[in-house]
CSV table of C-alpha atoms in Angstrom, one decimal:
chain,number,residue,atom,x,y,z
A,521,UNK,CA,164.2,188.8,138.1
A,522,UNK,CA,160.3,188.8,137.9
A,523,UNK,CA,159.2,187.2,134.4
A,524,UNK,CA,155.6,187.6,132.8
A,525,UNK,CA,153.6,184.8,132.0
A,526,UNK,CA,153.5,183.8,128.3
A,527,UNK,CA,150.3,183.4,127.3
A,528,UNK,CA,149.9,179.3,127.6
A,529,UNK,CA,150.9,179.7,130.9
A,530,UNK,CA,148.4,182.4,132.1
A,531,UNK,CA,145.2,180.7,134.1
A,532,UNK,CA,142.1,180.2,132.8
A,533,UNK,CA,140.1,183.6,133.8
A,534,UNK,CA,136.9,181.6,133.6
A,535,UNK,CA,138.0,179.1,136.2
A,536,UNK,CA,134.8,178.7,138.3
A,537,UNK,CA,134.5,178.6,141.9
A,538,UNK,CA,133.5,175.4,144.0
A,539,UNK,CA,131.4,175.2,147.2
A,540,UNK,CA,133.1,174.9,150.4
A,541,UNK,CA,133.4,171.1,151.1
A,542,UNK,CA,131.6,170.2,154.8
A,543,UNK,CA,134.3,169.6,157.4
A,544,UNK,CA,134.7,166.5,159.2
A,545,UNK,CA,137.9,165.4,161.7
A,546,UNK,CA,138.9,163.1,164.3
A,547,UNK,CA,141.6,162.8,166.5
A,548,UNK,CA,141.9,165.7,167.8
A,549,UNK,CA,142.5,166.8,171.2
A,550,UNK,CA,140.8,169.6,172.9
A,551,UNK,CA,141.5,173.1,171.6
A,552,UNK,CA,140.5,176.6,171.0
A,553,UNK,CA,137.6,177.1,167.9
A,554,UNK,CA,139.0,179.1,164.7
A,555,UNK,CA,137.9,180.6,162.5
A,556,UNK,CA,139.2,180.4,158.6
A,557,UNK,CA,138.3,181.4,155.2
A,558,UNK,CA,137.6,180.0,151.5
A,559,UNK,CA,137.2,181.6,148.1
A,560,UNK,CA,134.3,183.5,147.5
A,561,UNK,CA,134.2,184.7,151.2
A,562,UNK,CA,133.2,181.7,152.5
A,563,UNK,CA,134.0,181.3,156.5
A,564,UNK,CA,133.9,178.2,158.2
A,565,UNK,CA,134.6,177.7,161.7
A,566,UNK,CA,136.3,174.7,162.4
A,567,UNK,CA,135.8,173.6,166.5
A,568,UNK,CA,137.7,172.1,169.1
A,569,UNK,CA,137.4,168.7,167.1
A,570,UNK,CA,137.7,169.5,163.8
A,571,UNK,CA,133.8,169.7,162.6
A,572,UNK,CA,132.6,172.9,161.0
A,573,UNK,CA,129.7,174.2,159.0
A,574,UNK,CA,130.4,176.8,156.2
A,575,UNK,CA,128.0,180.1,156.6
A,576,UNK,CA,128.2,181.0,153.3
A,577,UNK,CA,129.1,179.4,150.0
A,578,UNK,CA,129.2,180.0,146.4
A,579,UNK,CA,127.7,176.6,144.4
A,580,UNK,CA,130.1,175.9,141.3
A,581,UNK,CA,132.2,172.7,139.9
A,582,UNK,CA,135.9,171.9,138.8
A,583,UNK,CA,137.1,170.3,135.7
A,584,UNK,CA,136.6,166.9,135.6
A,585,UNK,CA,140.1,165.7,135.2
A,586,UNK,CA,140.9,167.9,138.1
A,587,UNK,CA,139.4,166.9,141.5
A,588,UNK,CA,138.7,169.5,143.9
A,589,UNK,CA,140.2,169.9,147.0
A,590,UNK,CA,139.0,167.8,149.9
A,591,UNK,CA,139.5,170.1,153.1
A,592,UNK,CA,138.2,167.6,155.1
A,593,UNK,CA,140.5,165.8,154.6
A,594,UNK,CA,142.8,168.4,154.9
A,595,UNK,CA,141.1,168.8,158.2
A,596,UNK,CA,142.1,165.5,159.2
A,597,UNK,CA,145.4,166.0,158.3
A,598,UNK,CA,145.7,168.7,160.4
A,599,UNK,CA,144.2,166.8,163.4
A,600,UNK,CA,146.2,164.0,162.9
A,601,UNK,CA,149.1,166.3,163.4
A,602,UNK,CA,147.7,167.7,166.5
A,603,UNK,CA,147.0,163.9,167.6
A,604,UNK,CA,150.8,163.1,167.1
A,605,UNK,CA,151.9,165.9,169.4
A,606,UNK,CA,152.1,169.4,167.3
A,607,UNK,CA,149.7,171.8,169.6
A,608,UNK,CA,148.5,173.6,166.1
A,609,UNK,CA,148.8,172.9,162.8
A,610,UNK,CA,147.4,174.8,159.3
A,611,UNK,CA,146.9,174.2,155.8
A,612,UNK,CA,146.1,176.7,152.8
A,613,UNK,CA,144.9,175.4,149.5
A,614,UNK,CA,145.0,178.1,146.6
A,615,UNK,CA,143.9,176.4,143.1
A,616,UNK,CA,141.6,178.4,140.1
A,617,UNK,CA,138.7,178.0,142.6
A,618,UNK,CA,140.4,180.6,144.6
A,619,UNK,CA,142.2,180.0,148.1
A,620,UNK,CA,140.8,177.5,151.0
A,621,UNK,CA,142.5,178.0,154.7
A,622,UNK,CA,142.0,175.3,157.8
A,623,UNK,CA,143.8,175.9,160.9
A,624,UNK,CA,143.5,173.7,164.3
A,625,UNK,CA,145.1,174.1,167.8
A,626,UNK,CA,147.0,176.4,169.2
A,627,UNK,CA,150.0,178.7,167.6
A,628,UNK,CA,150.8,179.7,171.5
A,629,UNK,CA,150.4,177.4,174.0
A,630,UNK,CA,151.4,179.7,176.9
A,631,UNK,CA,148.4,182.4,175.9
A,632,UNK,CA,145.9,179.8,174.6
A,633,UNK,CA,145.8,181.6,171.1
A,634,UNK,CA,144.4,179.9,168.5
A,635,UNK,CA,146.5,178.8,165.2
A,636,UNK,CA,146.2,182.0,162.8
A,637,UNK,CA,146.8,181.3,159.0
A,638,UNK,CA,148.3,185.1,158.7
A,639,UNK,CA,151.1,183.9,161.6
A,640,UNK,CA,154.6,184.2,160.2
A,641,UNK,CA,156.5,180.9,161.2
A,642,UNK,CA,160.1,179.1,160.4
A,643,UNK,CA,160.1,177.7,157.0
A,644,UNK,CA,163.6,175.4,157.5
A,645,UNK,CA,164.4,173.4,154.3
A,646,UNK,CA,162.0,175.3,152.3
A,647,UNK,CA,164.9,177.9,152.4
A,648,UNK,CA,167.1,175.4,150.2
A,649,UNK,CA,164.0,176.0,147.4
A,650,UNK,CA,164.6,180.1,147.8
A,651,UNK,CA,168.3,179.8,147.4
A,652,UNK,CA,168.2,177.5,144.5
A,653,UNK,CA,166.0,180.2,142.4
A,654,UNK,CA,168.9,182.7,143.3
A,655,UNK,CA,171.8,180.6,142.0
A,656,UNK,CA,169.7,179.9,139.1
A,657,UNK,CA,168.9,183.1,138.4
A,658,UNK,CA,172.5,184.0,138.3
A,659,UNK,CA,173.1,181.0,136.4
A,660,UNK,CA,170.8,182.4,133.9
A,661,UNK,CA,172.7,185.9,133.6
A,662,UNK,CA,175.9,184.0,132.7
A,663,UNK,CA,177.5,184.2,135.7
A,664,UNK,CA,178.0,180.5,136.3
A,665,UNK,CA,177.4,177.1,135.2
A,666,UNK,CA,175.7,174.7,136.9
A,667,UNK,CA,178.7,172.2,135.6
A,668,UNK,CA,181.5,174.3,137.0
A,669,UNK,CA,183.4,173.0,140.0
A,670,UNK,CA,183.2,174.4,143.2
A,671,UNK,CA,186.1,175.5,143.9
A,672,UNK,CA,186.9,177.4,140.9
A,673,UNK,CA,183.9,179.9,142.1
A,674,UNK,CA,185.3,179.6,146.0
A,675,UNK,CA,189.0,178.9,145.8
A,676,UNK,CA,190.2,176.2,147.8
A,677,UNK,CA,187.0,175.8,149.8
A,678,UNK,CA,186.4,172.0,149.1
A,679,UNK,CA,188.9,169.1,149.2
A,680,UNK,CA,187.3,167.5,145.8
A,681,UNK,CA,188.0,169.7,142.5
A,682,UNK,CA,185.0,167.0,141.2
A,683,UNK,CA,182.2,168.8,143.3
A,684,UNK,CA,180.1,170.4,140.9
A,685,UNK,CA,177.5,173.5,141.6
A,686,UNK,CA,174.7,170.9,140.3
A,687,UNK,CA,176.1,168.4,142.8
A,688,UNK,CA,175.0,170.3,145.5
A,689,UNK,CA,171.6,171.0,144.3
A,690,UNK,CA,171.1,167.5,144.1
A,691,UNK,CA,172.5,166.3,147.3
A,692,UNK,CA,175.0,164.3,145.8
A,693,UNK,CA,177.9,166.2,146.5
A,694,UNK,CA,179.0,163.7,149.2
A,695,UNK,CA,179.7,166.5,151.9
A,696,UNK,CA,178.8,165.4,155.4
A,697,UNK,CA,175.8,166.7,156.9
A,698,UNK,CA,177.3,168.6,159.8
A,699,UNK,CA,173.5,168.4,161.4
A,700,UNK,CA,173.9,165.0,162.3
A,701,UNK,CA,176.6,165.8,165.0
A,702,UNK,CA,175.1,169.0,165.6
A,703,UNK,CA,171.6,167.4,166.9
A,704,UNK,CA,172.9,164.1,168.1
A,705,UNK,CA,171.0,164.8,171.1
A,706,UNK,CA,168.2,166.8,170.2
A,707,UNK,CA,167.8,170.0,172.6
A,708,UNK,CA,171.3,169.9,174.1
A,709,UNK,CA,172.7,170.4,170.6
A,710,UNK,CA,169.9,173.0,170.0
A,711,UNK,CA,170.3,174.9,173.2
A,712,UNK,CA,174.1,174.8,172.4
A,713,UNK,CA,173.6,176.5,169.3
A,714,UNK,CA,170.2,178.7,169.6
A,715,UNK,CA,172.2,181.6,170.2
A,716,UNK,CA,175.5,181.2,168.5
A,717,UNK,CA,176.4,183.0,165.4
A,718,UNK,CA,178.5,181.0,163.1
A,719,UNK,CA,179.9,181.8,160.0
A,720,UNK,CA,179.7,180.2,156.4
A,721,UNK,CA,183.0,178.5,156.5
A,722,UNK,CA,182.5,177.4,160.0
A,723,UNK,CA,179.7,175.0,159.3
A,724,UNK,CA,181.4,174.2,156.2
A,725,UNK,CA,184.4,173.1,158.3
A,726,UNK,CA,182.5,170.9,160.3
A,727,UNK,CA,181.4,169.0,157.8
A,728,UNK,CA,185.0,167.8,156.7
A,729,UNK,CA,185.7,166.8,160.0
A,730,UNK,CA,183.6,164.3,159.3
A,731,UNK,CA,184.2,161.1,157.0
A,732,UNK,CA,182.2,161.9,153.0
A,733,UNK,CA,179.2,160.2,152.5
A,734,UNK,CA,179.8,159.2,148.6
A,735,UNK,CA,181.9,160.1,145.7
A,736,UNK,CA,180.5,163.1,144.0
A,737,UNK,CA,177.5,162.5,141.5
A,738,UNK,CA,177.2,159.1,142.7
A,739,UNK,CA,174.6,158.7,145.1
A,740,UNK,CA,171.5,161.3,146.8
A,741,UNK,CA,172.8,161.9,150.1
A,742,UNK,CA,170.5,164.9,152.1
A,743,UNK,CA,173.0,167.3,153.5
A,744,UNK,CA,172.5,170.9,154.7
A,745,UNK,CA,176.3,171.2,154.3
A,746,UNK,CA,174.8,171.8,149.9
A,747,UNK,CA,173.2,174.7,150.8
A,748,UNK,CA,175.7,176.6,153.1
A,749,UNK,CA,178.2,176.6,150.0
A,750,UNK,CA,175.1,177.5,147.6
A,751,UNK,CA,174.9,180.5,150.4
A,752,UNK,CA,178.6,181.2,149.7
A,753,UNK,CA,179.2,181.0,146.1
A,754,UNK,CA,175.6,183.4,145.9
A,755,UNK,CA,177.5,185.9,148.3
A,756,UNK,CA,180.4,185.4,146.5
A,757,UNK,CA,179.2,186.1,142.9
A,758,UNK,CA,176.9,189.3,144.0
A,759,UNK,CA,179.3,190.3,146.5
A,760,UNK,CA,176.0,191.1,148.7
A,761,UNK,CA,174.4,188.9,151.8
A,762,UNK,CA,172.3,186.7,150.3
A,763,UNK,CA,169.3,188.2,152.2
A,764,UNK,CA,169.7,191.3,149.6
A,765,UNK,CA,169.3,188.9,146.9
A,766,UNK,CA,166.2,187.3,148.2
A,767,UNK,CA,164.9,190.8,148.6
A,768,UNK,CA,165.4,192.0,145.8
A,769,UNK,CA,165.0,189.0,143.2
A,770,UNK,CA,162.1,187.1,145.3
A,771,UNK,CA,160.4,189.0,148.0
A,772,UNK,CA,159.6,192.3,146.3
A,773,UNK,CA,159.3,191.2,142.6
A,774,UNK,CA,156.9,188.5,144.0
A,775,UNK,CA,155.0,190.9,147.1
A,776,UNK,CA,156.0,188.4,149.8
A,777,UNK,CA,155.5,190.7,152.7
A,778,UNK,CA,155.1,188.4,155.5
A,779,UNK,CA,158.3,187.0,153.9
A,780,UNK,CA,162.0,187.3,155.4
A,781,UNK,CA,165.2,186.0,155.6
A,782,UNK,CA,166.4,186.4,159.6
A,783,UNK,CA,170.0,185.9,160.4
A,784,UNK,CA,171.1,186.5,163.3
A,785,UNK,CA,168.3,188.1,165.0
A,786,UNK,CA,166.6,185.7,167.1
A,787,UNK,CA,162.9,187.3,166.8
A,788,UNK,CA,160.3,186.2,164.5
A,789,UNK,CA,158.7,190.1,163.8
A,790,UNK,CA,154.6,190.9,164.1
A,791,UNK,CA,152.3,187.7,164.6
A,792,UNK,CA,153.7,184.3,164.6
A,793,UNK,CA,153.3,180.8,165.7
A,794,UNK,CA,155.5,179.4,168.3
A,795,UNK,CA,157.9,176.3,167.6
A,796,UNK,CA,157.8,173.5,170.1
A,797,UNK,CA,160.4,171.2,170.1
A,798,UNK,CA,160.1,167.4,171.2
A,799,UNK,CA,162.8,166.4,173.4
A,800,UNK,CA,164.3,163.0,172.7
A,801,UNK,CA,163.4,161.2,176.2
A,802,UNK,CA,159.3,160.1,175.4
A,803,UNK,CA,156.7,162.2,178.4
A,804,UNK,CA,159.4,164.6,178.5
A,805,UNK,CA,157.8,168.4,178.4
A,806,UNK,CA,157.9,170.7,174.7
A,807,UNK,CA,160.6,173.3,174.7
A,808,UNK,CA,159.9,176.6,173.1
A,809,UNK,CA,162.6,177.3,170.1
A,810,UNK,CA,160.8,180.0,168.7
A,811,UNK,CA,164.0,182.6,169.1
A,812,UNK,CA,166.7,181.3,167.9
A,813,UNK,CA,169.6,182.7,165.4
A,814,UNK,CA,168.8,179.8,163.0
A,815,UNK,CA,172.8,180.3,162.6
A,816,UNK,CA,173.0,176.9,162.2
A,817,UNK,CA,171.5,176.5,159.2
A,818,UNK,CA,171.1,180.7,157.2
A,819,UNK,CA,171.2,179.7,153.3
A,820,UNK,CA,170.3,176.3,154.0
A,821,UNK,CA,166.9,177.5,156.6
A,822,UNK,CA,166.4,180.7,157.8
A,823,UNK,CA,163.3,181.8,155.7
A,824,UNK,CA,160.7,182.8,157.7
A,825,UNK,CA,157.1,183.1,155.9
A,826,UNK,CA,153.5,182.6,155.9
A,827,UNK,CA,150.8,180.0,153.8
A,828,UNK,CA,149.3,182.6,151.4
A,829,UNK,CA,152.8,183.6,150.7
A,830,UNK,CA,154.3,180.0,150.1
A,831,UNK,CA,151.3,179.1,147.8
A,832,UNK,CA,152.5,182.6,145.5
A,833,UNK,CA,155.9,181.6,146.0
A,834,UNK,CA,155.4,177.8,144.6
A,835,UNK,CA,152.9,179.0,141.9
A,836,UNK,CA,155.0,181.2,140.8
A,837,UNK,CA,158.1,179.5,140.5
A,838,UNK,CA,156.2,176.4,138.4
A,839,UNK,CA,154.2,179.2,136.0
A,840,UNK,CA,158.3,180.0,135.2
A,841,UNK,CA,158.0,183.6,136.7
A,842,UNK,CA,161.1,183.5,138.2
A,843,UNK,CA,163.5,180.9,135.9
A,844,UNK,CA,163.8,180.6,132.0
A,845,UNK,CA,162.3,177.7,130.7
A,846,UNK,CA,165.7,175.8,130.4
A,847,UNK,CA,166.4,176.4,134.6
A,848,UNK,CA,163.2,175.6,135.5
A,849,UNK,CA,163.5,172.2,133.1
A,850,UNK,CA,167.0,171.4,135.1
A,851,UNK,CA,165.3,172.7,138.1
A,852,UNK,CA,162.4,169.8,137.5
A,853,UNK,CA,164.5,167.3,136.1
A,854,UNK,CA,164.3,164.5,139.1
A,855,UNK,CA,165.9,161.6,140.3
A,856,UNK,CA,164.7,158.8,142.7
A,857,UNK,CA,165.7,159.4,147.1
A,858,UNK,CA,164.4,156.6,148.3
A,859,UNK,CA,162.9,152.6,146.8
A,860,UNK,CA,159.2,153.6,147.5
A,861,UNK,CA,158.8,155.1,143.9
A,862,UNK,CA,156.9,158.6,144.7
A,863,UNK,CA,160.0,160.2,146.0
A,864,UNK,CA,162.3,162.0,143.7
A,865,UNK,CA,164.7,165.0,143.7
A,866,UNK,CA,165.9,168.2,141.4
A,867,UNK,CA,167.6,171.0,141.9
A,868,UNK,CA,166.5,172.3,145.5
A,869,UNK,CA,163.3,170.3,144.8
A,870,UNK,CA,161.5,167.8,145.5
A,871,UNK,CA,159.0,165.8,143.4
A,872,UNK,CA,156.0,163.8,145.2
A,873,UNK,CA,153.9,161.5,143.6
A,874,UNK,CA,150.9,161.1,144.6
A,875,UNK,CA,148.4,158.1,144.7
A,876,UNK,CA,145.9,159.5,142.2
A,877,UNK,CA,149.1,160.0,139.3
A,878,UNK,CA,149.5,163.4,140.4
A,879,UNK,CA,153.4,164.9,140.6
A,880,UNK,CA,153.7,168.0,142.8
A,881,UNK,CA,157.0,169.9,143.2
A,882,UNK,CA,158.4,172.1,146.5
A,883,UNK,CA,160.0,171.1,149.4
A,884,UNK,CA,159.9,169.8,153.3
A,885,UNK,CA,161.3,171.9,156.0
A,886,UNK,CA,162.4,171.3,159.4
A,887,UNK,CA,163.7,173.7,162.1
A,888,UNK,CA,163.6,173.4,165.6
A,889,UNK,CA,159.4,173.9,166.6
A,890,UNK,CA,158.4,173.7,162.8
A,891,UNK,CA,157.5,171.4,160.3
A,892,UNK,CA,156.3,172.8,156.9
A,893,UNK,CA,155.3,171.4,153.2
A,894,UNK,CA,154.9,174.2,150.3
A,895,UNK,CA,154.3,171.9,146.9
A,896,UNK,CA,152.4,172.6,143.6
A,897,UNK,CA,151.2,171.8,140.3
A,898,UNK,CA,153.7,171.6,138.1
A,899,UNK,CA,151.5,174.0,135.7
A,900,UNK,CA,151.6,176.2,139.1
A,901,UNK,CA,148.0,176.4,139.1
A,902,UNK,CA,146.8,174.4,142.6
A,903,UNK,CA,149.3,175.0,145.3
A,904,UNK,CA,149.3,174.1,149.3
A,905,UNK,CA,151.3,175.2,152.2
A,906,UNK,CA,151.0,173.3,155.4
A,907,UNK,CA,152.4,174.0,158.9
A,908,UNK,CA,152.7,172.3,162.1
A,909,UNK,CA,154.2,173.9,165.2
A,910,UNK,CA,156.0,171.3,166.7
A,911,UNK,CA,159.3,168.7,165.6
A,912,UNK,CA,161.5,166.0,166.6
A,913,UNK,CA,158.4,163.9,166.4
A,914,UNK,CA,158.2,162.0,162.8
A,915,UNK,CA,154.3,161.0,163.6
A,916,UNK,CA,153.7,164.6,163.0
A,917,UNK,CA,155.4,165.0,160.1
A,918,UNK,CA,153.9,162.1,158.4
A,919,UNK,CA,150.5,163.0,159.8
A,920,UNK,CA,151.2,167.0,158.4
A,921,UNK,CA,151.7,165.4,154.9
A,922,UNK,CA,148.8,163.5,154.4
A,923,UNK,CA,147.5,167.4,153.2
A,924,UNK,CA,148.8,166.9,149.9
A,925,UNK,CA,146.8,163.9,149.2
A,926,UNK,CA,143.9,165.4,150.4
A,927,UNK,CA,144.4,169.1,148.4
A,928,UNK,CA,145.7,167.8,145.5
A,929,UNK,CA,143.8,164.2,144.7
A,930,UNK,CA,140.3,165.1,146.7
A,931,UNK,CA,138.6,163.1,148.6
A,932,UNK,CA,139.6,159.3,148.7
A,933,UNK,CA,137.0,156.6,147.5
A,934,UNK,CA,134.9,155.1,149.9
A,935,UNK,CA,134.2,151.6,148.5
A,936,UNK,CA,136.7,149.8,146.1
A,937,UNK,CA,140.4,149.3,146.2
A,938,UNK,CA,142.2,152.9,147.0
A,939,UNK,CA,144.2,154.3,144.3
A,940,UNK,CA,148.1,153.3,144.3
A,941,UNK,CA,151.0,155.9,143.3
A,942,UNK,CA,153.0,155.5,140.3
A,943,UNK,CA,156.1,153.7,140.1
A,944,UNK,CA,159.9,155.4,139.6
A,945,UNK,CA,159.9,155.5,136.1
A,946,UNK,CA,157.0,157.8,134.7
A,947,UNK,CA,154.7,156.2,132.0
A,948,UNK,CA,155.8,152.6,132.5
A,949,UNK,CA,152.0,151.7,134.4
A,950,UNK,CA,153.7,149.9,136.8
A,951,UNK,CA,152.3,151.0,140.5
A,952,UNK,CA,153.8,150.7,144.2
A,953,UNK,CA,152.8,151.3,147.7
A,954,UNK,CA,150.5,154.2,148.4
A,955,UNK,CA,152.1,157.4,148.7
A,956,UNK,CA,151.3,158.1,152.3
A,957,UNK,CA,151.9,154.6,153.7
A,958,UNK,CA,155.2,155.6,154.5
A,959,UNK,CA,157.3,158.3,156.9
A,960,UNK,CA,157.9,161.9,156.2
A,961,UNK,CA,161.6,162.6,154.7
A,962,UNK,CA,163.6,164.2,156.9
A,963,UNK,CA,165.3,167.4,156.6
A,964,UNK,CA,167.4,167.1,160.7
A,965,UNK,CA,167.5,164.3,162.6
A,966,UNK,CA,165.2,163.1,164.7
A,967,UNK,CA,164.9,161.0,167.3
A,968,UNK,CA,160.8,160.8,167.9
């Protein structure tokens, strides 16, 4: 279900092109030079510590009221990353100006080969985005309602007839999060399940084994348990695997090539990035979690995809090419997560505010070895994708999402007091805390 852009929706054909900004980094260890691109066939090599010098560049400008990306800072992001224990990490930018890639590190530490921004890699929560677009879809053909309960799509699957379709998109369903048990010790409970092949009412049943968080509607409560009955009612309703309906209404509609969704193979196909998990006990060696069934999580993780097709994914979701304007309103439509008013969540979505005023929409993800942001615009015309090949180690994923601020506000000012990110409620003018003063929400549990 592939929908054109209406015409105030379509970008700007004239968008100019801007110069590729001089790198700087710090931080980072010692790894492998790479090489990465920008618009205009622009290549800049980015060296063992983050500095590179563009060999070609196009001169242009941005909008004023749009800043243009600051891949140095992106850059420093990256490193950062790599600082806090992720062996590689990359970020691509793709905005009017044209796309802007930065890798650093490694994607395999065993070979030495450097991070590669065409590598396939994990996508975990990012999955939950994916399968919301799905339901919706359906939910836009009439053959649901986001109101209706549960169980009267899945008989008798749920002990509460008040647990709503919506409630799940939301996190608010009050389900257990079955991860929490699962990953009580972080690679024990992963080497327990990297091989097993569970099915949906499985996982589902191991969630009530365990005490509900809240009463339904009532309070945000993240729980992979949501998704694994969004995976069921979607099978349910088409009477297909949900990977046939990410085929056929996401992946081909939209080209996502390097795009899939693997259950239970345990192979990531062609070139990829390795995962490398942090065990919980500090000096203790990575482990390698790159096969793996990802059984554990399917509807709720088991995307596997790439930066360039994230940023079409994102862009296109937020230009309402794949929702009516009504599910993608309700798809937008946020509440507050957490007290540090920047944090907010819709249907399968997040909302970040940033510290310059600006709101961009996507989602986290977390699987064993990965940790991955894919947010845009909500005009879906400046996107990023951003990967780090490690996890179990929340300094990385903290360090990973200081590339939104950099893509999406530019570069930060050097004198004065620094910008500070809107409050809860939009359009009041009251402020709070800067939006990357604090940790990285967390999709699993984690220990480091």
């Amino acid at each position: 279900m592939l929908r054109s852009l209406s015409p105030r929706r379509r970008p700007a054909a004239s968008a100019l092109l801007i110069a590729a900004a001089a790198l700087t980094g710090s931080l980072a260890p010692a790894t492998p030079a790479a090489a990465v691109t920008d618009s205009a066939n622009s290549v800049v090599r980015v060296s063992a510590a983050g500095h590179g010098s563009a060999l070609t560049s196009t001169p242009a400008s941005t909008p004023a009221s749009t800043p243009a990306p600051d891949m140095a800072g992106v850059v420093a992001a990256l490193n950062n990353a790599m600082a806090n224990g992720a062996p590689g990490a990359m970020a691509r930018y793709s905005g009017p100006e044209g796309a802007r890639s930065r890798t650093v590190g490694v994607m395999n530490r065993e070979t030495g080969a450097p991070m590669d921004i065409h590598a396939r890699f994990r996508i975990g929560s990012v999955s939950k985005t994916f399968s919301t677009v799905v339901l919706l879809q359906l939910v836009d053909e009439g053959r649901l309602d986001l109101d209706a309960p549960v169980n009267s799509l899945v008989p008798g699957l749920l002990p509460d007839d008040r647990i709503t379709v919506r409630h799940l998109l939301t996190h608010r369903s009050g389900l257990a999060d079955y991860t929490d048990k699962m990953f009580e010790h972080t690679v024990p409970g992963f080497e327990s399940v990297r091989n097993r092949v569970f099915s949906y009412q499985e996982l589902v049943d191991l969630s009530l084994a365990e005490p509900r968080t809240t009463e339904p509607g009532v309070t945000y409560r993240y729980s992979n348990t949501n998704f694994v009955v969004v995976g069921m009612i979607i099978e349910e309703l088409t009477g297909r695997p949900v990977a046939d309906a990410y085929e056929r209404r996401i992946f081909k509609p939209l080209k996502l090539r390097g795009t899939s969704y693997v259950h239970p193979d345990t192979r990531i196909a062609g070139r990829h990035a390795r995962g490398y998990l942090h065990p919980d006990e500090e000096g203790s060696p990575l482990v390698d979690s790159t096969e793996q069934t990802v059984s554990w999580a399917q509807s709720a993780g088991a995307v596997i995809s790439t930066p360039a097709d994230l940023n079409t994914f994102m862009s296109a979701l937020m230009r309402g090419r794949l929702l009516s304007p009504a599910m993608l309103e309700a798809m937008t439509t946020v509440t507050p997560t957490d007290t540090t008013g920047t944090r907010f969540y819709g249907l399968g979505l997040r909302r970040y505010d940033l510290s310059c005023g600006t709101q961009v929409y996507g989602h986290t993800g977390t699987v064993q070895g990965f940790y991955t942001y894919a947010f845009a615009t909500r005009d879906g015309r400046r996107s990023l994708a951003a990967l780090a090949n490690t996890s179990n180690h929340g300094a990385a994923n903290t360090a990973l999402g200081g590339t939104l601020e950099a893509a999406f506000c530019g570069p930060r000012p050097t004198t004065g007091e620094v910008p500070r990110a809107r409050a809860a409620s939009p359009g009041t003018g009251t402020v709070n805390r800067s939006a990357t003063d604090h940790a990285a929400e967390r999709d699993l549990p984690e220990r480091g």
